[in-house]
Amino acid sequence: MTPDPLTTAPTAPDPGAVLDELRAALPADAVVTDPDRLTARAQDGSATAPTGAPLVLVLPADTGQVSAVLRVAYAHRVPVVPQGLRSGLAGGANAVPGAILLSTERMTAIRRIDHVDQVVVVQPGVVTKDLVDAVAAEGLFYPPDPASYAISTIGGNIATNAGGMRCVKYGVTRDFVRALEVVLADGTVIRTAPGTVKAVAGLDLTALVVGSEGTLGVVTEATLGLLPAPAPDRGVAATFDSVTAALEAANAVIASPHRPSTLEFVDGEVLAALAAHDPEAGLPVGARAMLIAITDEAEAGLGDVEAYRQIAEAHGALAVDVAHDPERLHQLMRARRALNPAMRAIRGGSINEDVAVPRTRLPELLDRIADISAQTGLPIGTGGHVGDGNLHPVIAFDPADPVQVDAAHDAHTRILGLAVELGGTVTGEHGIGVEKRGALPGELSPRVLEIQRGIKDVLDPLGILNPGKKL
Amino acid sequence: MTPDPLTTAPTAPDPGAVLDELRAALPADAVVTDPDRLTARAQDGSATAPTGAPLVLVLPADTGQVSAVLRVAYAHRVPVVPQGLRSGLAGGANAVPGAILLSTERMTAIRRIDHVDQVVVVQPGVVTKDLVDAVAAEGLFYPPDPASYAISTIGGNIATNAGGMRCVKYGVTRDFVRALEVVLADGTVIRTAPGTVKAVAGLDLTALVVGSEGTLGVVTEATLGLLPAPAPDRGVAATFDSVTAALEAANAVIASPHRPSTLEFVDGEVLAALAAHDPEAGLPVGARAMLIAITDEAEAGLGDVEAYRQIAEAHGALAVDVAHDPERLHQLMRARRALNPAMRAIRGGSINEDVAVPRTRLPELLDRIADISAQTGLPIGTGGHVGDGNLHPVIAFDPADPVQVDAAHDAHTRILGLAVELGGTVTGEHGIGVEKRGALPGELSPRVLEIQRGIKDVLDPLGILNPGKKL
């Protein structure tokens, strides 16, 4: 039995020697051992995932410094935990005992924005929103928009293959990563691809690294594809008296030629929580579901917005709000944005799930989540990216009540199992991290897990890269 | 030095025992040893790539039979060459000595077309056009359109990560593969992903298998994403008096909000060859380049076609033809379709390249291909997917003249080196196969090659899957 690297410090590296070598390789202020600063960096956005006491925090500014850190780590077999701004929700960036925390916070250069090639070349520590704004200022568009984009880094988005609301039209982070510079476990620097739109000379190492949660290498530069700026968002929010009607309307939008850039759903539990949390929301009585469809296409004639309105009405919408400007649209997104805070407000605590199933299985997923809610006695409100079949059930519980804490974990486990049973996944966009390692054997066959560990061994033979995460 | 599996038969497997076990595992007519039938299957669409004498051709009809074949091959360490309809252009499906040729020609089931999930589930032997037509009959759309789509299989498209003209808008084959069923070297059957739009539980084995040219496993079922049917194609063909003007017009189209579904280019060499080959083509005097831009968006008002026309005129087009119906559009594509036959007609032989570079480097690529043409004394006409930076230079030579044959190979090698020098790839969509193995070390670093071979070893430890190809 291999000891769990999350709870066991590595065998006998010499911490003094490691620190000396790191200090020799990096500027003085880039090697941090202050216990308060280490404690502050030990955890990501997942409140409950296990963590451990790191040895040191390093703040490399460029690829050469990252390579130097990894050479030291490799020589001493010290675990390395790559970190962006730790907005993740699965514990992927949590510290492990004795680890070097490798923060990308000084690697924030936007090196090149190219109009002809429609690419941006960045260091991994760039905040996603800064990247989006920088290319928008040049009339270009980086579509992936994880909800955390104002507090996440592009390196973290790559590590988790982050999704977001626009995936329904544009795809996930991976679809925009043309090439990566990666520092391997032993400090070697590789490029995964030439950065062209198409390239099939090698196996697809780019796609392999995207979503690998820091377990295969440290991304030090990314070449990302861009698009021309779209038209301003416009859209429709519609409420329905049943989940079924809302899901059927969503399917009709997806099947229409009016391709939405965003198609979001919230169920009646969320609407009820929102009505309690935000009495100004003004939701219609009897609303059991809401659907929000947005387009970013330039329109003439009938247009997408009118098509969405007609589809909602044809499916018996209780009310349809139309927004032709960003402010009004922001209003319409109120219920969707309130998913987490409104559900947490019910009992003080919440677990935010991230399951995905084929769209055909969404009615059964939501039915059976309602059963789990009834059986555990906990409110569970669900919302999310219905066009992708990727929903976030939020389990509300009182963290001070041990019975509810147990019930919440039971509901969590049952929802993950349900997603797999319905032909889906335990994580559509948040990643496995530490939180969901236990769910992997339910989703991936023993042989697939063995292949993944074999690939990990090829890239990280000593197992020093983010040990205990993902795999 | 490992012996080259392309020219060396495997060590001492017992062919009689292999054939006996295959006959026990498969229906009688699914195990073929007739020498004429074997010879007919030894080569793909690449006329010149090396091949070898296979042991047997097997025609499994389902996953269980593929698994049985691989169990036999694994037990006896016999090489297995997966084959679709052998339309590839790099020798990827060519026989190797002593191999089992595993044809997917009996695996042609289209198992499920789902409107709500927008997926189609198919066996690998389905001809791409049959798949496209089957989903089109249901109002759905499978965008990847390799030029060979009427004679290629979806399994072959997956093996090479096939491109096509629509990639500029929709992406390559990989972008539509949701999940694969794969039989591993030892006969184990795995699924790479659940088939949902988003899934990040595991490393991306789907993307790893796509483009791996049969070296990691045999794909036995694919779940492919679909879109709603687009509007009918309409477009513009414009001729220019310089390559520069045409490339700048192409960049302007790409930078505009009028996203083309196809953006193709041919240079003056091709137009001259076409004028000789097809005097009816009616090209304007002095044309040194042609650009074809197509849209499949429903339009109102000004529209995409008018935008393309205006861009062409603003860049000094000699002539602009507009097509609002499929027949007229087919006419406009005449020069593009003639790329290979018109160039081959000049001297009787041709080598069709497949390089890709960033769009910023296209002017230099084309300039220096003209230099290579002048230096080798061979006509080289170039056309292709300019929006992706993926062009097909076609080298014309007389196959009966040994001097020209040598010069053609010299030009071939220099064009591959040039693509890499310009930050590009030796293959955008055709693959490495046998033809371009020599070019790999120029494009991929030793460490990247080592990682790829390590991954190959994880999935195929005995090296029996399509040995001597790709890696």
mmCIF file of C-alpha atoms in Angstrom, chain B residues 108-321:
data_model
loop_
_atom_site.group_PDB
_atom_site.id
_atom_site.type_symbol
_atom_site.label_atom_id
_atom_site.label_comp_id
_atom_site.label_asym_id
_atom_site.label_seq_id
_atom_site.Cartn_x
_atom_site.Cartn_y
_atom_site.Cartn_z
ATOM 1 C CA THR B 108 -20.596 -0.082 -40.710
ATOM 2 C CA ALA B 109 -23.484 0.226 -38.259
ATOM 3 C CA ILE B 110 -24.900 3.639 -37.455
ATOM 4 C CA ARG B 111 -26.262 2.702 -34.067
ATOM 5 C CA ARG B 112 -28.021 5.806 -32.804
ATOM 6 C CA ILE B 113 -28.812 9.284 -34.029
ATOM 7 C CA ASP B 114 -30.117 11.368 -31.136
ATOM 8 C CA HIS B 115 -31.757 14.742 -31.693
ATOM 9 C CA VAL B 116 -31.817 15.809 -28.066
ATOM 10 C CA ASP B 117 -28.238 14.826 -27.256
ATOM 11 C CA GLN B 118 -27.139 15.774 -30.778
ATOM 12 C CA VAL B 119 -24.886 12.758 -31.091
ATOM 13 C CA VAL B 120 -24.442 9.892 -33.490
ATOM 14 C CA VAL B 121 -22.970 6.565 -32.343
ATOM 15 C CA VAL B 122 -21.214 4.614 -35.094
ATOM 16 C CA GLN B 123 -18.921 1.738 -35.797
ATOM 17 C CA PRO B 124 -15.569 2.791 -37.317
ATOM 18 C CA GLY B 125 -16.109 1.379 -40.815
ATOM 19 C CA VAL B 126 -18.906 3.795 -41.715
ATOM 20 C CA VAL B 127 -17.986 5.872 -44.762
ATOM 21 C CA THR B 128 -17.838 9.510 -43.707
ATOM 22 C CA LYS B 129 -20.268 10.590 -46.429
ATOM 23 C CA ASP B 130 -22.774 7.911 -45.341
ATOM 24 C CA LEU B 131 -22.574 9.297 -41.823
ATOM 25 C CA VAL B 132 -22.984 12.871 -43.061
ATOM 26 C CA ASP B 133 -25.973 11.890 -45.219
ATOM 27 C CA ALA B 134 -27.631 9.828 -42.472
ATOM 28 C CA VAL B 135 -27.558 12.662 -39.961
ATOM 29 C CA ALA B 136 -28.491 15.242 -42.615
ATOM 30 C CA ALA B 137 -31.624 13.190 -43.341
ATOM 31 C CA GLU B 138 -32.551 13.877 -39.701
ATOM 32 C CA GLY B 139 -31.842 17.608 -39.948
ATOM 33 C CA LEU B 140 -28.476 17.284 -38.206
ATOM 34 C CA PHE B 141 -24.951 18.186 -39.262
ATOM 35 C CA TYR B 142 -21.555 16.498 -38.910
ATOM 36 C CA PRO B 143 -19.153 19.286 -39.983
ATOM 37 C CA PRO B 144 -15.713 17.656 -40.580
ATOM 38 C CA ASP B 145 -15.309 17.260 -44.343
ATOM 39 C CA PRO B 146 -11.959 15.813 -45.416
ATOM 40 C CA ALA B 147 -11.610 15.927 -49.211
ATOM 41 C CA SER B 148 -11.697 12.105 -49.178
ATOM 42 C CA TYR B 149 -14.991 11.973 -47.305
ATOM 43 C CA ALA B 150 -16.769 9.909 -49.985
ATOM 44 C CA ILE B 151 -14.071 7.208 -49.805
ATOM 45 C CA SER B 152 -12.800 7.483 -46.213
ATOM 46 C CA THR B 153 -14.164 5.888 -43.058
ATOM 47 C CA ILE B 154 -14.912 7.665 -39.815
ATOM 48 C CA GLY B 155 -12.409 5.347 -38.133
ATOM 49 C CA GLY B 156 -9.716 6.559 -40.510
ATOM 50 C CA ASN B 157 -10.765 10.174 -39.930
ATOM 51 C CA ILE B 158 -10.372 9.596 -36.191
ATOM 52 C CA ALA B 159 -7.016 7.865 -36.666
ATOM 53 C CA THR B 160 -5.616 10.881 -38.529
ATOM 54 C CA ASN B 161 -7.670 13.621 -36.817
ATOM 55 C CA ALA B 162 -8.832 14.498 -40.314
ATOM 56 C CA GLY B 163 -9.427 18.100 -41.270
ATOM 57 C CA GLY B 164 -11.151 19.530 -44.296
ATOM 58 C CA MET B 165 -12.480 22.777 -45.640
ATOM 59 C CA ARG B 166 -14.924 23.514 -42.821
ATOM 60 C CA CYS B 167 -12.290 23.393 -40.060
ATOM 61 C CA VAL B 168 -11.854 27.141 -40.307
ATOM 62 C CA LYS B 169 -15.250 27.519 -38.658
ATOM 63 C CA TYR B 170 -15.972 24.201 -36.949
ATOM 64 C CA GLY B 171 -12.613 22.656 -36.038
ATOM 65 C CA VAL B 172 -11.178 19.235 -36.818
ATOM 66 C CA THR B 173 -12.442 15.683 -36.259
ATOM 67 C CA ARG B 174 -11.241 15.711 -32.645
ATOM 68 C CA ASP B 175 -13.588 18.580 -31.873
ATOM 69 C CA PHE B 176 -16.562 16.319 -32.650
ATOM 70 C CA VAL B 177 -15.418 13.126 -30.924
ATOM 71 C CA ARG B 178 -17.171 12.880 -27.568
ATOM 72 C CA ALA B 179 -16.092 9.375 -26.610
ATOM 73 C CA LEU B 180 -14.480 6.286 -28.083
ATOM 74 C CA GLU B 181 -14.688 2.594 -27.445
ATOM 75 C CA VAL B 182 -11.188 1.262 -27.983
ATOM 76 C CA VAL B 183 -9.809 -2.272 -28.012
ATOM 77 C CA LEU B 184 -6.333 -2.249 -26.487
ATOM 78 C CA ALA B 185 -3.376 -4.312 -27.675
ATOM 79 C CA ASP B 186 -4.214 -7.201 -25.330
ATOM 80 C CA GLY B 187 -7.889 -7.255 -26.327
ATOM 81 C CA THR B 188 -9.248 -5.306 -23.356
ATOM 82 C CA VAL B 189 -12.143 -3.010 -24.286
ATOM 83 C CA ILE B 190 -12.190 0.473 -22.749
ATOM 84 C CA ARG B 191 -14.323 3.588 -23.094
ATOM 85 C CA THR B 192 -12.344 6.825 -23.108
ATOM 86 C CA ALA B 193 -15.066 9.140 -21.744
ATOM 87 C CA PRO B 194 -18.741 9.127 -20.805
ATOM 88 C CA GLY B 195 -19.856 10.909 -24.004
ATOM 89 C CA THR B 196 -21.184 14.037 -22.326
ATOM 90 C CA VAL B 197 -20.375 17.470 -23.800
ATOM 91 C CA LYS B 198 -18.060 18.188 -20.864
ATOM 92 C CA ALA B 199 -16.153 15.696 -18.704
ATOM 93 C CA VAL B 200 -12.935 16.273 -16.754
ATOM 94 C CA ALA B 201 -12.704 13.297 -14.388
ATOM 95 C CA GLY B 202 -9.849 11.639 -16.237
ATOM 96 C CA LEU B 203 -6.934 12.592 -18.435
ATOM 97 C CA ASP B 204 -8.150 13.201 -21.984
ATOM 98 C CA LEU B 205 -7.705 9.715 -23.467
ATOM 99 C CA THR B 206 -10.159 10.564 -26.239
ATOM 100 C CA ALA B 207 -7.890 13.295 -27.609
ATOM 101 C CA LEU B 208 -4.883 11.021 -27.144
ATOM 102 C CA VAL B 209 -6.394 8.295 -29.336
ATOM 103 C CA VAL B 210 -7.656 10.754 -31.993
ATOM 104 C CA GLY B 211 -4.786 11.265 -34.433
ATOM 105 C CA SER B 212 -2.736 8.353 -33.056
ATOM 106 C CA GLU B 213 -2.954 6.524 -36.416
ATOM 107 C CA GLY B 214 -3.819 3.129 -34.970
ATOM 108 C CA THR B 215 -0.759 2.956 -32.739
ATOM 109 C CA LEU B 216 -2.545 3.006 -29.355
ATOM 110 C CA GLY B 217 -5.627 0.840 -29.899
ATOM 111 C CA VAL B 218 -8.370 -0.061 -32.360
ATOM 112 C CA VAL B 219 -11.413 2.218 -32.253
ATOM 113 C CA THR B 220 -14.547 0.061 -32.363
ATOM 114 C CA GLU B 221 -17.232 2.657 -31.648
ATOM 115 C CA ALA B 222 -17.352 6.444 -31.696
ATOM 116 C CA THR B 223 -19.806 8.858 -30.139
ATOM 117 C CA LEU B 224 -19.717 12.013 -32.264
ATOM 118 C CA GLY B 225 -21.237 15.409 -31.539
ATOM 119 C CA LEU B 226 -23.567 16.997 -34.093
ATOM 120 C CA LEU B 227 -25.043 20.432 -34.769
ATOM 121 C CA PRO B 228 -28.351 21.578 -36.236
ATOM 122 C CA ALA B 229 -28.270 21.714 -40.044
ATOM 123 C CA PRO B 230 -26.804 25.009 -41.271
ATOM 124 C CA ALA B 231 -28.188 27.191 -44.051
ATOM 125 C CA PRO B 232 -27.249 26.297 -47.659
ATOM 126 C CA ASP B 233 -23.732 27.270 -48.672
ATOM 127 C CA ARG B 234 -23.238 30.525 -50.565
ATOM 128 C CA GLY B 235 -19.984 32.179 -51.416
ATOM 129 C CA VAL B 236 -17.554 34.234 -53.389
ATOM 130 C CA ALA B 237 -14.548 33.350 -55.572
ATOM 131 C CA ALA B 238 -12.136 36.205 -56.226
ATOM 132 C CA THR B 239 -8.960 36.355 -58.282
ATOM 133 C CA PHE B 240 -6.040 38.675 -57.507
ATOM 134 C CA ASP B 241 -2.934 39.824 -59.358
ATOM 135 C CA SER B 242 -0.697 38.856 -56.414
ATOM 136 C CA VAL B 243 -0.476 36.268 -53.679
ATOM 137 C CA THR B 244 -0.009 39.096 -51.176
ATOM 138 C CA ALA B 245 -3.337 40.700 -52.051
ATOM 139 C CA ALA B 246 -5.154 37.369 -51.747
ATOM 140 C CA LEU B 247 -3.570 36.595 -48.371
ATOM 141 C CA GLU B 248 -4.410 40.046 -47.056
ATOM 142 C CA ALA B 249 -7.987 39.638 -48.204
ATOM 143 C CA ALA B 250 -8.073 36.258 -46.412
ATOM 144 C CA ASN B 251 -6.849 37.889 -43.201
ATOM 145 C CA ALA B 252 -9.534 40.560 -43.554
ATOM 146 C CA VAL B 253 -12.234 37.894 -43.901
ATOM 147 C CA ILE B 254 -10.948 36.085 -40.804
ATOM 148 C CA ALA B 255 -10.814 39.338 -38.822
ATOM 149 C CA SER B 256 -14.370 40.313 -39.811
ATOM 150 C CA PRO B 257 -17.484 39.303 -37.893
ATOM 151 C CA HIS B 258 -18.571 37.368 -41.026
ATOM 152 C CA ARG B 259 -17.102 34.029 -40.085
ATOM 153 C CA PRO B 260 -16.656 31.817 -43.155
ATOM 154 C CA SER B 261 -17.386 28.086 -43.071
ATOM 155 C CA THR B 262 -14.762 27.636 -45.797
ATOM 156 C CA LEU B 263 -11.858 29.861 -46.836
ATOM 157 C CA GLU B 264 -9.697 28.353 -49.569
ATOM 158 C CA PHE B 265 -6.756 29.617 -51.576
ATOM 159 C CA VAL B 266 -4.912 28.594 -54.725
ATOM 160 C CA ASP B 267 -1.815 30.251 -56.120
ATOM 161 C CA GLY B 268 -0.830 31.270 -59.654
ATOM 162 C CA GLU B 269 0.963 28.001 -60.416
ATOM 163 C CA VAL B 270 -2.275 26.144 -59.834
ATOM 164 C CA LEU B 271 -4.277 28.647 -61.897
ATOM 165 C CA ALA B 272 -1.781 28.292 -64.755
ATOM 166 C CA ALA B 273 -1.945 24.506 -64.527
ATOM 167 C CA LEU B 274 -5.716 24.697 -64.487
ATOM 168 C CA ALA B 275 -5.796 26.984 -67.538
ATOM 169 C CA ALA B 276 -3.734 24.367 -69.416
ATOM 170 C CA HIS B 277 -5.674 21.398 -67.990
ATOM 171 C CA ASP B 278 -9.157 22.885 -68.373
ATOM 172 C CA PRO B 279 -9.319 25.696 -70.980
ATOM 173 C CA GLU B 280 -13.041 26.185 -70.217
ATOM 174 C CA ALA B 281 -12.232 27.464 -66.722
ATOM 175 C CA GLY B 282 -12.239 31.056 -67.994
ATOM 176 C CA LEU B 283 -9.801 32.542 -65.518
ATOM 177 C CA PRO B 284 -8.968 36.266 -65.867
ATOM 178 C CA VAL B 285 -5.641 37.103 -67.479
ATOM 179 C CA GLY B 286 -2.949 37.907 -64.945
ATOM 180 C CA ALA B 287 -4.545 36.084 -62.028
ATOM 181 C CA ARG B 288 -1.821 35.063 -59.581
ATOM 182 C CA ALA B 289 -4.081 33.827 -56.778
ATOM 183 C CA MET B 290 -7.679 32.904 -56.041
ATOM 184 C CA LEU B 291 -9.617 33.040 -52.808
ATOM 185 C CA ILE B 292 -12.923 31.291 -52.150
ATOM 186 C CA ALA B 293 -15.004 32.289 -49.121
ATOM 187 C CA ILE B 294 -18.192 30.411 -48.239
ATOM 188 C CA THR B 295 -20.781 31.009 -45.543
ATOM 189 C CA ASP B 296 -23.396 28.611 -44.179
ATOM 190 C CA GLU B 297 -25.141 31.165 -41.970
ATOM 191 C CA ALA B 298 -28.738 32.140 -42.618
ATOM 192 C CA GLU B 299 -28.541 35.719 -43.745
ATOM 193 C CA ALA B 300 -30.596 38.856 -43.795
ATOM 194 C CA GLY B 301 -29.622 42.341 -44.914
ATOM 195 C CA LEU B 302 -26.054 42.911 -46.055
ATOM 196 C CA GLY B 303 -24.899 39.437 -45.189
ATOM 197 C CA ASP B 304 -21.707 37.491 -45.327
ATOM 198 C CA VAL B 305 -21.511 37.045 -49.095
ATOM 199 C CA GLU B 306 -21.700 40.776 -49.695
ATOM 200 C CA ALA B 307 -19.064 41.332 -47.006
ATOM 201 C CA TYR B 308 -16.699 38.874 -48.707
ATOM 202 C CA ARG B 309 -17.313 40.558 -52.066
ATOM 203 C CA GLN B 310 -16.511 43.967 -50.603
ATOM 204 C CA ILE B 311 -13.361 42.700 -48.893
ATOM 205 C CA ALA B 312 -12.154 41.138 -52.156
ATOM 206 C CA GLU B 313 -12.781 44.360 -54.069
ATOM 207 C CA ALA B 314 -11.124 46.464 -51.387
ATOM 208 C CA HIS B 315 -8.026 44.293 -51.868
ATOM 209 C CA GLY B 316 -7.956 44.888 -55.609
ATOM 210 C CA ALA B 317 -9.590 41.717 -56.866
ATOM 211 C CA LEU B 318 -9.352 41.224 -60.645
ATOM 212 C CA ALA B 319 -12.732 39.494 -60.731
ATOM 213 C CA VAL B 320 -15.288 38.454 -58.150
ATOM 214 C CA ASP B 321 -17.858 35.725 -58.775
#
